[in-house]
Structure formats: C-alpha cells, structure tokens
Coordinates of N, CA and C in Angstrom, one line a residue:
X1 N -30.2 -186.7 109.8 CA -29.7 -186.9 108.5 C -29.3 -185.5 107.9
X2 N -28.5 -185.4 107.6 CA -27.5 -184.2 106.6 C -27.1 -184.8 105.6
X3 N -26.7 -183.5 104.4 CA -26.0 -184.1 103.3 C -25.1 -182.6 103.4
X4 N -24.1 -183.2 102.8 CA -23.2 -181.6 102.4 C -22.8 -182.0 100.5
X5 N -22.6 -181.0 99.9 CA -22.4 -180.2 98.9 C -21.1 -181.2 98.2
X6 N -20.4 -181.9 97.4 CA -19.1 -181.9 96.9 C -18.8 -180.6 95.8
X7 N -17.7 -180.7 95.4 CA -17.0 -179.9 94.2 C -17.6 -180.6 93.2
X8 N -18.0 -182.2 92.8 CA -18.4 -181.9 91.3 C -19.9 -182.4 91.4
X9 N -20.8 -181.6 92.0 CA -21.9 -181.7 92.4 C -22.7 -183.3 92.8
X10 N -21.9 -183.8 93.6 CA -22.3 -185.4 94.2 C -22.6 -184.7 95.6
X11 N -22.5 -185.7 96.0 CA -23.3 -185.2 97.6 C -22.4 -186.3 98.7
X12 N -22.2 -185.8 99.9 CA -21.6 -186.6 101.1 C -22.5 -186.7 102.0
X13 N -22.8 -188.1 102.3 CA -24.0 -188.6 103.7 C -23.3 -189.5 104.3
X14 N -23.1 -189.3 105.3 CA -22.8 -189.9 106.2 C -21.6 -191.1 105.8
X15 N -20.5 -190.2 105.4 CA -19.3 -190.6 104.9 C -19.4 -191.1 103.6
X16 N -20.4 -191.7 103.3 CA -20.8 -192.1 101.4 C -20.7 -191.1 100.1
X17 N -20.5 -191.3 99.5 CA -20.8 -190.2 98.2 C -21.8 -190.6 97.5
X18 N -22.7 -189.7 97.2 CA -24.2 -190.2 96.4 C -24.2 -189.2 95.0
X19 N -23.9 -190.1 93.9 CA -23.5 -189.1 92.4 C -25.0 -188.5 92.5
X20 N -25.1 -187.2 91.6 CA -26.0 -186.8 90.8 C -26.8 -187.5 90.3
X21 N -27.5 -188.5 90.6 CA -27.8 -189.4 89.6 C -29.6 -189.7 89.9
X22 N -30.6 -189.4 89.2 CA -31.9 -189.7 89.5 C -32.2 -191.1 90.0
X23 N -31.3 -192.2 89.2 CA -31.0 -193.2 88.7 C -31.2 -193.7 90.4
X24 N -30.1 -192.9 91.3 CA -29.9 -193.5 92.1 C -30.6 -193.3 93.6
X25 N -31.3 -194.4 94.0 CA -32.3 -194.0 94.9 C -31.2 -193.1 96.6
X26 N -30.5 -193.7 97.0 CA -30.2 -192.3 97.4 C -30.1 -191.1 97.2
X27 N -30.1 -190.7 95.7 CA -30.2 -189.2 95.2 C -31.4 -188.8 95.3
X28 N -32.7 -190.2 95.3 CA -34.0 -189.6 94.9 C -34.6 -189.3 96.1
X29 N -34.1 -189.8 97.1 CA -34.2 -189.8 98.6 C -33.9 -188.5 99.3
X30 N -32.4 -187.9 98.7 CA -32.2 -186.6 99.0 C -32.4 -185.0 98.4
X31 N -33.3 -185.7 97.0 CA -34.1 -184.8 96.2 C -35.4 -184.5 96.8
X32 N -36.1 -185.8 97.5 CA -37.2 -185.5 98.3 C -36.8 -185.1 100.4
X33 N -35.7 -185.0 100.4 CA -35.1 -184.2 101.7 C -35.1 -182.6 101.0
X34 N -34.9 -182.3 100.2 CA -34.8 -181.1 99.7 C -36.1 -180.4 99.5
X35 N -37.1 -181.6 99.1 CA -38.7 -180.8 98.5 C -39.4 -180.2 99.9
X36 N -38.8 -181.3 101.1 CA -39.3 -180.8 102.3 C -39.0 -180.1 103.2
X37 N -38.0 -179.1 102.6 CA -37.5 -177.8 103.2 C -36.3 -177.6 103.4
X38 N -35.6 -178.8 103.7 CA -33.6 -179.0 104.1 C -32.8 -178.4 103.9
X39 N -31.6 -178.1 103.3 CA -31.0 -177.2 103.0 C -29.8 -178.1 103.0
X40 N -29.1 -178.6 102.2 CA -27.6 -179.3 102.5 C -26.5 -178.3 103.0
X41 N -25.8 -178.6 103.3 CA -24.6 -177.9 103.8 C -23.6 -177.4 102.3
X42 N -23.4 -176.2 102.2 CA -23.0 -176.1 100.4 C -21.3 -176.3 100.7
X43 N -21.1 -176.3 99.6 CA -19.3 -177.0 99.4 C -18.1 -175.9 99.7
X44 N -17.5 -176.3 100.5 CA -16.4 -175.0 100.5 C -14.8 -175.9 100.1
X45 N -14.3 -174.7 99.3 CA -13.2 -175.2 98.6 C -11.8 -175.3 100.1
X46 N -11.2 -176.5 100.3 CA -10.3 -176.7 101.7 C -9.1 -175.4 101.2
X47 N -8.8 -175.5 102.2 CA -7.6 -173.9 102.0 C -6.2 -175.4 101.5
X48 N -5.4 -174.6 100.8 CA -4.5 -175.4 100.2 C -3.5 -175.4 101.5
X49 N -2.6 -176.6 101.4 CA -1.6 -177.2 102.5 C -0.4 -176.2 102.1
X50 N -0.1 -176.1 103.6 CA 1.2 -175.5 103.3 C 2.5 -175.8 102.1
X51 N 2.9 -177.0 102.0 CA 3.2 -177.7 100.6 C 2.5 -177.3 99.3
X52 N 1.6 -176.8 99.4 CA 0.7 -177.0 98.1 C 1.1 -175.2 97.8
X53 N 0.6 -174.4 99.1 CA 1.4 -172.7 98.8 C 2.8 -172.6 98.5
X54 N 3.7 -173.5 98.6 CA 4.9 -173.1 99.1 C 5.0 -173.5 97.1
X55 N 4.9 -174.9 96.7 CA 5.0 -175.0 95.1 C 4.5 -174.0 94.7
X56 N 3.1 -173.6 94.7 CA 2.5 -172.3 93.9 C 3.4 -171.1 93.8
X57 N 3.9 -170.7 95.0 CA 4.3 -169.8 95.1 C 6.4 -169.7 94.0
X58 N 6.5 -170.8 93.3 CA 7.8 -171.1 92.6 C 7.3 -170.6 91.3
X59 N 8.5 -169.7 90.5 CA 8.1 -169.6 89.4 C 7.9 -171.0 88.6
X60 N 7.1 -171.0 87.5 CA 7.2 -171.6 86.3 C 8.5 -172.1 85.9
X61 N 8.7 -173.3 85.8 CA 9.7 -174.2 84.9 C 10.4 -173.0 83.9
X62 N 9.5 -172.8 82.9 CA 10.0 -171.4 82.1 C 10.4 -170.4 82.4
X63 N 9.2 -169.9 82.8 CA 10.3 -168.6 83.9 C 11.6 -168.9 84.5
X64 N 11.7 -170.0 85.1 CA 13.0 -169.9 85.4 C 13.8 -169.8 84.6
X65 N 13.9 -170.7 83.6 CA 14.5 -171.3 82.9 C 15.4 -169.8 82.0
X66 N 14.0 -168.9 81.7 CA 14.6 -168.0 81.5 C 15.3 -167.1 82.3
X67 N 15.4 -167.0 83.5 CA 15.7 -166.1 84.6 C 17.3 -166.8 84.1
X68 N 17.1 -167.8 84.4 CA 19.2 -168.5 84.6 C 19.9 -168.4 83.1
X69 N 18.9 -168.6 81.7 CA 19.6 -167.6 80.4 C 19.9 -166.5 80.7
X70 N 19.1 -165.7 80.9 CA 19.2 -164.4 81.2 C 20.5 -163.7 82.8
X71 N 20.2 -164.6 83.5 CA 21.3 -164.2 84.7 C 22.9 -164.7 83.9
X72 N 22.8 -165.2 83.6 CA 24.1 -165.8 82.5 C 24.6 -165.0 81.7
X73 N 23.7 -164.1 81.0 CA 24.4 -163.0 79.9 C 24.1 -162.2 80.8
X74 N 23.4 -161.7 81.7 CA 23.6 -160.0 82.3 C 24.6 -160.3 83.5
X75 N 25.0 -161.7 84.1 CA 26.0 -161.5 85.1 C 24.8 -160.9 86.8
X76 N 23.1 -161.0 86.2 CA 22.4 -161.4 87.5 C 22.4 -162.3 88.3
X77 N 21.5 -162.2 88.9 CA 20.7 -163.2 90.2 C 20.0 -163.5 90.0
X78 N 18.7 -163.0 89.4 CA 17.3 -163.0 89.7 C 17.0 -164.5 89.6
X79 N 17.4 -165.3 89.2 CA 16.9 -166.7 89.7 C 17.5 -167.2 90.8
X80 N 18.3 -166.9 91.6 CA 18.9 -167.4 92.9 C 17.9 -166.1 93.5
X81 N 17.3 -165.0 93.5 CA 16.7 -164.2 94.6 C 15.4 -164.7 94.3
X82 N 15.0 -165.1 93.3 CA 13.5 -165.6 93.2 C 13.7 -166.7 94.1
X83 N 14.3 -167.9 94.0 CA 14.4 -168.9 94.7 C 14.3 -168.9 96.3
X84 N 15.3 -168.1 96.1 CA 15.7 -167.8 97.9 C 14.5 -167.3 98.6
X85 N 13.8 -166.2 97.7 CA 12.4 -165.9 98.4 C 11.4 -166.4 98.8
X86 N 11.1 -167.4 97.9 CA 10.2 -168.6 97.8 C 10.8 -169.5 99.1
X87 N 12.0 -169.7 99.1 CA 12.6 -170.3 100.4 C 12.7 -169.9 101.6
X88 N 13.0 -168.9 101.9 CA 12.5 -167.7 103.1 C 11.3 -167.7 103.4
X89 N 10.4 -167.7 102.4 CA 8.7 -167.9 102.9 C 8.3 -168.9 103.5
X90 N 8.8 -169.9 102.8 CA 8.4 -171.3 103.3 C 9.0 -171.9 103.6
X91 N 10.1 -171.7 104.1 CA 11.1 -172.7 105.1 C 10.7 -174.5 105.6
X92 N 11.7 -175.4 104.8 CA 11.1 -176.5 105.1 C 11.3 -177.2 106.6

C-alpha cells in the first residue's frame, strides 16, 4: 500500500483520490499509515506539454496588440518577429 501527494493536498491510492478529510475513513486510515512511520510519495508539479510551452511562450493579447499599433506608426516588425520566433521554436 502507497499513497502519493496531490497538488491540492488530497491523496492518490491506488488510482482513488482520498480528500483531506478526517471525516473520511480512508484519510483516517492513511493518517494512521503515517503514525507508523510511512512516508507518502510527495507531489511533483508534471512538466507542461509541448502545446502548453509553445502558448506560454506568445506574447500577451496586449502586447501584441500593442506591437501591431505601434509597427503601424513606426513602419516595424516587431509583431511579425515576435511571432515568427515563437514559431521557429515551436514548429507545429
């Protein structure tokens, strides 16, 4: 029997999720796995999906927004080179 760690402090056993909850005899079950020395497995944050880097990495709606005002009166780029970069990184 193991338990590992979630992000908003519930717990995963054997594919179940067991809330925080004294209430709940699975919790009180794994409160007394703990009194007897156990150690759950602690929570690690998953590394974000390529999809999920590739958005992050886009400026802001605003920022753009201002980049293409702004490329408009100076006769720049800088929102087609922001873009393109973001595109070159992460090639779909």
């Amino acid at each position: 029997m193991s338990y590992k760690l979630l992000k908003d402090g519930s717990l995963l056993k054997d594919g179940s999720t067991i809330p925080a909850d004294e209430r709940n005899a699975d919790y009180r079950e794994y409160l007394a796995w703990v009194a007897a020395g156990n150690v759950p497995e602690p929570y690690a944050e998953p590394e974000p999906t390529y999809a999920q880097r590739r958005a992050a990495a886009y400026p802001t709606i605003g920022d753009q927004l201002d980049m293409i005002y702004h490329d408009r009166v100076n006769g720049t780029t800088n929102w087609q080179d922001a873009i393109s970069a973001v595109k070159a990184r992460y090639p779909k």
